[in-house]
Amino acid sequence: MLSYRHSYHAGNFADVLKHIVQIAVIEYLKKKDKPFTVHDTHGGAGGYLIDSGHMQKTGEYRDGIERLWDRRTEIGVIDQYVKLIRQLNPAGKLREYPGSPQISASLLRDQDRLQCTELHSTDFELLQKRFAGNKQVRVEKLDAWQGIKAMLPPTHRRGMVLIDPSYELEKDYTELLPALQMAKQRWSTATYAIWYPVLDRNRTEHFVRQFVQAEMPDLLRLELCPRPDASGRGMTGSGMLVINPPYTLAQHMAQAMPALKDALCETGGHTLVKQLTGEAS
Ligand SMILES: C[S@@+](CC[C@H](N)C(=O)[O-])C[C@H]1O[C@@H](n2cnc3c(N)ncnc32)[C@H](O)[C@@H]1O
């Protein structure tokens, strides 16, 4: 049974990194008129009310979006993220933090599509309800890896796959690489963005090494760790592995990281932008 609920964690420092990268990839896809599809393997509920009991219980958003909400950094990828979150809160107060499907949906043009899978019954129903009647968005109650089999490739050649497991089960770590390889066989031209937590540095490095050893061509690693590494003391940071990144992403994230570090990191925190294989052309 799945117990993870993203409603406790929405808008935290991990969502900030993940959603900045997600928006940057989609904005890059929008530079051409040709349509694209976003496939979101772990959709969550799609949106989270700040005043809800879950968000107030952990208060994690206070060390994430709340620290950026009022900042103007003059750094493109950060400002376009904050601008989007503000647009989704038109009253000028942070009332709801959007999940990744809502973020994608609000960036789609008429010709683009979004497809999501979500397995948790409650979150699936919330997600389905959010997009009811929206012909651009398809939501399925499916296991993420089954969804890859059933829904990829989409009709469009261009697009991105966001892979954002909760890592509550050991198999979330072990099944990811084979699932990614299957997805890439089906849809080789997509950009793949995989989020990972930093809970234990040795484990994180082992996880990342698998992707390098699997010879993923053109693999970019991004990491934002607000706290120093400390095994056994919860999530101290998180990262993204991006396969087939837009050629501009490494440079844009390298510009953004000092400002994100300044806003979100404690003493001893760190950021990383590293091309692991291939090179941005
Ligand atoms: C980290 S949350 C997703 C958050 C979302 N991507 C966002 O950024 O707003 C992970 C989600 O995956 C769902 N989930 C867990 N195991 C799954 C599986 N095997 N297949 C599909 N969804 C799963 C959980 O119910 C949870 O809603």
PDB file of N, CA and C in Angstrom, residues 69-131:
ATOM      1  N   TRP A  69       9.186  33.467  -3.181  1.00  0.00           N
ATOM      2  CA  TRP A  69       7.939  34.111  -3.598  1.00  0.00           C
ATOM      3  C   TRP A  69       8.108  35.600  -3.854  1.00  0.00           C
ATOM      4  N   ASP A  70       8.849  36.298  -3.003  1.00  0.00           N
ATOM      5  CA  ASP A  70       9.001  37.754  -3.121  1.00  0.00           C
ATOM      6  C   ASP A  70      10.320  38.178  -3.748  1.00  0.00           C
ATOM      7  N   ARG A  71      11.090  37.208  -4.249  1.00  0.00           N
ATOM      8  CA  ARG A  71      12.410  37.577  -4.771  1.00  0.00           C
ATOM      9  C   ARG A  71      12.376  37.803  -6.266  1.00  0.00           C
ATOM     10  N   ARG A  72      13.098  38.807  -6.720  1.00  0.00           N
ATOM     11  CA  ARG A  72      13.364  38.980  -8.151  1.00  0.00           C
ATOM     12  C   ARG A  72      14.842  38.794  -8.304  1.00  0.00           C
ATOM     13  N   THR A  73      15.234  37.755  -9.010  1.00  0.00           N
ATOM     14  CA  THR A  73      16.664  37.446  -9.061  1.00  0.00           C
ATOM     15  C   THR A  73      17.312  37.933 -10.338  1.00  0.00           C
ATOM     16  N   GLU A  74      16.475  38.271 -11.365  1.00  0.00           N
ATOM     17  CA  GLU A  74      16.989  38.603 -12.706  1.00  0.00           C
ATOM     18  C   GLU A  74      17.675  37.385 -13.323  1.00  0.00           C
ATOM     19  N   ILE A  75      17.384  36.211 -12.825  1.00  0.00           N
ATOM     20  CA  ILE A  75      17.919  34.984 -13.424  1.00  0.00           C
ATOM     21  C   ILE A  75      16.727  34.252 -14.048  1.00  0.00           C
ATOM     22  N   GLY A  76      16.818  34.089 -15.381  1.00  0.00           N
ATOM     23  CA  GLY A  76      15.664  33.643 -16.161  1.00  0.00           C
ATOM     24  C   GLY A  76      14.920  32.445 -15.587  1.00  0.00           C
ATOM     25  N   VAL A  77      15.622  31.342 -15.316  1.00  0.00           N
ATOM     26  CA  VAL A  77      14.902  30.119 -14.932  1.00  0.00           C
ATOM     27  C   VAL A  77      14.231  30.248 -13.564  1.00  0.00           C
ATOM     28  N   ILE A  78      14.809  31.060 -12.686  1.00  0.00           N
ATOM     29  CA  ILE A  78      14.185  31.258 -11.367  1.00  0.00           C
ATOM     30  C   ILE A  78      12.992  32.192 -11.507  1.00  0.00           C
ATOM     31  N   ASP A  79      13.192  33.290 -12.227  1.00  0.00           N
ATOM     32  CA  ASP A  79      12.104  34.271 -12.348  1.00  0.00           C
ATOM     33  C   ASP A  79      10.908  33.691 -13.098  1.00  0.00           C
ATOM     34  N   GLN A  80      11.156  32.830 -14.104  1.00  0.00           N
ATOM     35  CA  GLN A  80       9.994  32.268 -14.813  1.00  0.00           C
ATOM     36  C   GLN A  80       9.242  31.264 -13.926  1.00  0.00           C
ATOM     37  N   TYR A  81       9.962  30.619 -13.016  1.00  0.00           N
ATOM     38  CA  TYR A  81       9.315  29.721 -12.039  1.00  0.00           C
ATOM     39  C   TYR A  81       8.443  30.534 -11.072  1.00  0.00           C
ATOM     40  N   VAL A  82       9.027  31.564 -10.475  1.00  0.00           N
ATOM     41  CA  VAL A  82       8.276  32.370  -9.494  1.00  0.00           C
ATOM     42  C   VAL A  82       7.080  33.044 -10.177  1.00  0.00           C
ATOM     43  N   LYS A  83       7.308  33.512 -11.412  1.00  0.00           N
ATOM     44  CA  LYS A  83       6.222  34.175 -12.153  1.00  0.00           C
ATOM     45  C   LYS A  83       5.058  33.212 -12.361  1.00  0.00           C
ATOM     46  N   LEU A  84       5.374  31.982 -12.701  1.00  0.00           N
ATOM     47  CA  LEU A  84       4.301  31.002 -12.939  1.00  0.00           C
ATOM     48  C   LEU A  84       3.544  30.699 -11.639  1.00  0.00           C
ATOM     49  N   ILE A  85       4.268  30.522 -10.552  1.00  0.00           N
ATOM     50  CA  ILE A  85       3.590  30.236  -9.277  1.00  0.00           C
ATOM     51  C   ILE A  85       2.709  31.427  -8.890  1.00  0.00           C
ATOM     52  N   ARG A  86       3.189  32.620  -9.171  1.00  0.00           N
ATOM     53  CA  ARG A  86       2.392  33.821  -8.849  1.00  0.00           C
ATOM     54  C   ARG A  86       1.157  33.903  -9.743  1.00  0.00           C
ATOM     55  N   GLN A  87       1.327  33.557 -11.037  1.00  0.00           N
ATOM     56  CA  GLN A  87       0.166  33.581 -11.951  1.00  0.00           C
ATOM     57  C   GLN A  87      -0.911  32.609 -11.486  1.00  0.00           C
ATOM     58  N   LEU A  88      -0.476  31.509 -10.895  1.00  0.00           N
ATOM     59  CA  LEU A  88      -1.443  30.504 -10.440  1.00  0.00           C
ATOM     60  C   LEU A  88      -2.061  30.898  -9.091  1.00  0.00           C
ATOM     61  N   ASN A  89      -1.583  32.002  -8.535  1.00  0.00           N
ATOM     62  CA  ASN A  89      -2.138  32.558  -7.287  1.00  0.00           C
ATOM     63  C   ASN A  89      -2.499  34.013  -7.537  1.00  0.00           C
ATOM     64  N   PRO A  90      -3.533  34.250  -8.353  1.00  0.00           N
ATOM     65  CA  PRO A  90      -3.779  35.607  -8.850  1.00  0.00           C
ATOM     66  C   PRO A  90      -4.131  36.627  -7.772  1.00  0.00           C
ATOM     67  N   ALA A  91      -4.523  36.180  -6.588  1.00  0.00           N
ATOM     68  CA  ALA A  91      -4.863  37.158  -5.547  1.00  0.00           C
ATOM     69  C   ALA A  91      -3.605  37.784  -4.924  1.00  0.00           C
ATOM     70  N   GLY A  92      -2.420  37.319  -5.344  1.00  0.00           N
ATOM     71  CA  GLY A  92      -1.188  37.930  -4.847  1.00  0.00           C
ATOM     72  C   GLY A  92      -0.690  37.333  -3.546  1.00  0.00           C
ATOM     73  N   LYS A  93      -1.398  36.311  -3.064  1.00  0.00           N
ATOM     74  CA  LYS A  93      -0.961  35.631  -1.837  1.00  0.00           C
ATOM     75  C   LYS A  93      -0.768  34.157  -2.194  1.00  0.00           C
ATOM     76  N   LEU A  94       0.248  33.526  -1.630  1.00  0.00           N
ATOM     77  CA  LEU A  94       0.477  32.105  -1.924  1.00  0.00           C
ATOM     78  C   LEU A  94      -0.612  31.270  -1.241  1.00  0.00           C
ATOM     79  N   ARG A  95      -1.589  30.842  -2.039  1.00  0.00           N
ATOM     80  CA  ARG A  95      -2.711  30.061  -1.496  1.00  0.00           C
ATOM     81  C   ARG A  95      -2.598  28.591  -1.873  1.00  0.00           C
ATOM     82  N   GLU A  96      -2.110  28.364  -3.109  1.00  0.00           N
ATOM     83  CA  GLU A  96      -2.011  26.981  -3.588  1.00  0.00           C
ATOM     84  C   GLU A  96      -0.678  26.792  -4.286  1.00  0.00           C
ATOM     85  N   TYR A  97      -0.009  25.683  -3.967  1.00  0.00           N
ATOM     86  CA  TYR A  97       1.228  25.360  -4.679  1.00  0.00           C
ATOM     87  C   TYR A  97       0.882  24.316  -5.731  1.00  0.00           C
ATOM     88  N   PRO A  98       1.229  24.586  -6.999  1.00  0.00           N
ATOM     89  CA  PRO A  98       0.855  23.642  -8.055  1.00  0.00           C
ATOM     90  C   PRO A  98       1.752  22.414  -8.066  1.00  0.00           C
ATOM     91  N   GLY A  99       1.154  21.271  -8.380  1.00  0.00           N
ATOM     92  CA  GLY A  99       1.953  20.080  -8.618  1.00  0.00           C
ATOM     93  C   GLY A  99       2.482  20.087 -10.038  1.00  0.00           C
ATOM     94  N   SER A 100       3.341  19.122 -10.342  1.00  0.00           N
ATOM     95  CA  SER A 100       3.963  19.110 -11.680  1.00  0.00           C
ATOM     96  C   SER A 100       2.936  19.040 -12.811  1.00  0.00           C
ATOM     97  N   PRO A 101       1.802  18.301 -12.687  1.00  0.00           N
ATOM     98  CA  PRO A 101       0.855  18.292 -13.808  1.00  0.00           C
ATOM     99  C   PRO A 101       0.225  19.666 -14.040  1.00  0.00           C
ATOM    100  N   GLN A 102      -0.073  20.373 -12.961  1.00  0.00           N
ATOM    101  CA  GLN A 102      -0.661  21.713 -13.108  1.00  0.00           C
ATOM    102  C   GLN A 102       0.341  22.669 -13.748  1.00  0.00           C
ATOM    103  N   ILE A 103       1.593  22.535 -13.362  1.00  0.00           N
ATOM    104  CA  ILE A 103       2.636  23.382 -13.956  1.00  0.00           C
ATOM    105  C   ILE A 103       2.719  23.120 -15.456  1.00  0.00           C
ATOM    106  N   SER A 104       2.798  21.841 -15.837  1.00  0.00           N
ATOM    107  CA  SER A 104       2.870  21.527 -17.276  1.00  0.00           C
ATOM    108  C   SER A 104       1.639  22.043 -17.993  1.00  0.00           C
ATOM    109  N   ALA A 105       0.459  21.737 -17.426  1.00  0.00           N
ATOM    110  CA  ALA A 105      -0.796  22.093 -18.113  1.00  0.00           C
ATOM    111  C   ALA A 105      -0.879  23.591 -18.363  1.00  0.00           C
ATOM    112  N   SER A 106      -0.385  24.373 -17.409  1.00  0.00           N
ATOM    113  CA  SER A 106      -0.522  25.823 -17.588  1.00  0.00           C
ATOM    114  C   SER A 106       0.478  26.355 -18.619  1.00  0.00           C
ATOM    115  N   LEU A 107       1.429  25.543 -19.036  1.00  0.00           N
ATOM    116  CA  LEU A 107       2.400  25.993 -20.043  1.00  0.00           C
ATOM    117  C   LEU A 107       2.093  25.475 -21.444  1.00  0.00           C
ATOM    118  N   LEU A 108       1.132  24.555 -21.560  1.00  0.00           N
ATOM    119  CA  LEU A 108       0.842  23.965 -22.872  1.00  0.00           C
ATOM    120  C   LEU A 108       0.227  24.985 -23.821  1.00  0.00           C
ATOM    121  N   ARG A 109       0.581  24.856 -25.096  1.00  0.00           N
ATOM    122  CA  ARG A 109      -0.124  25.591 -26.147  1.00  0.00           C
ATOM    123  C   ARG A 109      -1.206  24.664 -26.704  1.00  0.00           C
ATOM    124  N   ASP A 110      -2.063  25.167 -27.598  1.00  0.00           N
ATOM    125  CA  ASP A 110      -3.178  24.343 -28.095  1.00  0.00           C
ATOM    126  C   ASP A 110      -2.702  23.014 -28.671  1.00  0.00           C
ATOM    127  N   GLN A 111      -1.518  23.040 -29.318  1.00  0.00           N
ATOM    128  CA  GLN A 111      -1.062  21.844 -30.034  1.00  0.00           C
ATOM    129  C   GLN A 111      -0.374  20.819 -29.121  1.00  0.00           C
ATOM    130  N   ASP A 112      -0.122  21.173 -27.857  1.00  0.00           N
ATOM    131  CA  ASP A 112       0.666  20.306 -26.966  1.00  0.00           C
ATOM    132  C   ASP A 112      -0.233  19.440 -26.085  1.00  0.00           C
ATOM    133  N   ARG A 113       0.360  18.383 -25.541  1.00  0.00           N
ATOM    134  CA  ARG A 113      -0.418  17.455 -24.709  1.00  0.00           C
ATOM    135  C   ARG A 113       0.346  17.093 -23.433  1.00  0.00           C
ATOM    136  N   LEU A 114      -0.452  16.726 -22.417  1.00  0.00           N
ATOM    137  CA  LEU A 114       0.110  16.237 -21.144  1.00  0.00           C
ATOM    138  C   LEU A 114      -0.532  14.904 -20.835  1.00  0.00           C
ATOM    139  N   GLN A 115       0.261  13.941 -20.406  1.00  0.00           N
ATOM    140  CA  GLN A 115      -0.303  12.674 -19.934  1.00  0.00           C
ATOM    141  C   GLN A 115       0.363  12.302 -18.613  1.00  0.00           C
ATOM    142  N   CYS A 116      -0.461  11.823 -17.653  1.00  0.00           N
ATOM    143  CA  CYS A 116       0.038  11.552 -16.300  1.00  0.00           C
ATOM    144  C   CYS A 116      -0.435  10.189 -15.835  1.00  0.00           C
ATOM    145  N   THR A 117       0.405   9.545 -15.027  1.00  0.00           N
ATOM    146  CA  THR A 117      -0.037   8.370 -14.293  1.00  0.00           C
ATOM    147  C   THR A 117       0.135   8.640 -12.792  1.00  0.00           C
ATOM    148  N   GLU A 118      -0.769   8.066 -12.001  1.00  0.00           N
ATOM    149  CA  GLU A 118      -0.732   8.214 -10.538  1.00  0.00           C
ATOM    150  C   GLU A 118      -1.446   6.999  -9.958  1.00  0.00           C
ATOM    151  N   LEU A 119      -0.836   6.397  -8.953  1.00  0.00           N
ATOM    152  CA  LEU A 119      -1.362   5.134  -8.438  1.00  0.00           C
ATOM    153  C   LEU A 119      -2.174   5.274  -7.146  1.00  0.00           C
ATOM    154  N   HIS A 120      -1.900   6.295  -6.359  1.00  0.00           N
ATOM    155  CA  HIS A 120      -2.607   6.454  -5.085  1.00  0.00           C
ATOM    156  C   HIS A 120      -4.064   6.858  -5.363  1.00  0.00           C
ATOM    157  N   SER A 121      -5.014   6.119  -4.779  1.00  0.00           N
ATOM    158  CA  SER A 121      -6.427   6.333  -5.136  1.00  0.00           C
ATOM    159  C   SER A 121      -6.875   7.771  -4.909  1.00  0.00           C
ATOM    160  N   THR A 122      -6.565   8.329  -3.733  1.00  0.00           N
ATOM    161  CA  THR A 122      -7.039   9.684  -3.423  1.00  0.00           C
ATOM    162  C   THR A 122      -6.406  10.709  -4.353  1.00  0.00           C
ATOM    163  N   ASP A 123      -5.090  10.610  -4.515  1.00  0.00           N
ATOM    164  CA  ASP A 123      -4.415  11.604  -5.354  1.00  0.00           C
ATOM    165  C   ASP A 123      -4.820  11.442  -6.813  1.00  0.00           C
ATOM    166  N   PHE A 124      -5.014  10.199  -7.247  1.00  0.00           N
ATOM    167  CA  PHE A 124      -5.488   9.991  -8.621  1.00  0.00           C
ATOM    168  C   PHE A 124      -6.832  10.695  -8.832  1.00  0.00           C
ATOM    169  N   GLU A 125      -7.754  10.509  -7.873  1.00  0.00           N
ATOM    170  CA  GLU A 125      -9.086  11.130  -8.036  1.00  0.00           C
ATOM    171  C   GLU A 125      -8.992  12.653  -8.078  1.00  0.00           C
ATOM    172  N   LEU A 126      -8.135  13.213  -7.216  1.00  0.00           N
ATOM    173  CA  LEU A 126      -7.955  14.674  -7.216  1.00  0.00           C
ATOM    174  C   LEU A 126      -7.388  15.155  -8.553  1.00  0.00           C
ATOM    175  N   LEU A 127      -6.441  14.389  -9.063  1.00  0.00           N
ATOM    176  CA  LEU A 127      -5.798  14.763 -10.327  1.00  0.00           C
ATOM    177  C   LEU A 127      -6.786  14.662 -11.481  1.00  0.00           C
ATOM    178  N   GLN A 128      -7.550  13.590 -11.470  1.00  0.00           N
ATOM    179  CA  GLN A 128      -8.538  13.376 -12.523  1.00  0.00           C
ATOM    180  C   GLN A 128      -9.583  14.506 -12.515  1.00  0.00           C
ATOM    181  N   LYS A 129     -10.022  14.850 -11.301  1.00  0.00           N
ATOM    182  CA  LYS A 129     -11.024  15.901 -11.156  1.00  0.00           C
ATOM    183  C   LYS A 129     -10.477  17.256 -11.647  1.00  0.00           C
ATOM    184  N   ARG A 130      -9.238  17.515 -11.322  1.00  0.00           N
ATOM    185  CA  ARG A 130      -8.626  18.790 -11.710  1.00  0.00           C
ATOM    186  C   ARG A 130      -8.665  18.996 -13.223  1.00  0.00           C
ATOM    187  N   PHE A 131      -8.479  17.892 -13.969  1.00  0.00           N
ATOM    188  CA  PHE A 131      -8.392  18.038 -15.423  1.00  0.00           C
ATOM    189  C   PHE A 131      -9.624  17.497 -16.144  1.00  0.00           C
TER     190      PHE A 131
END
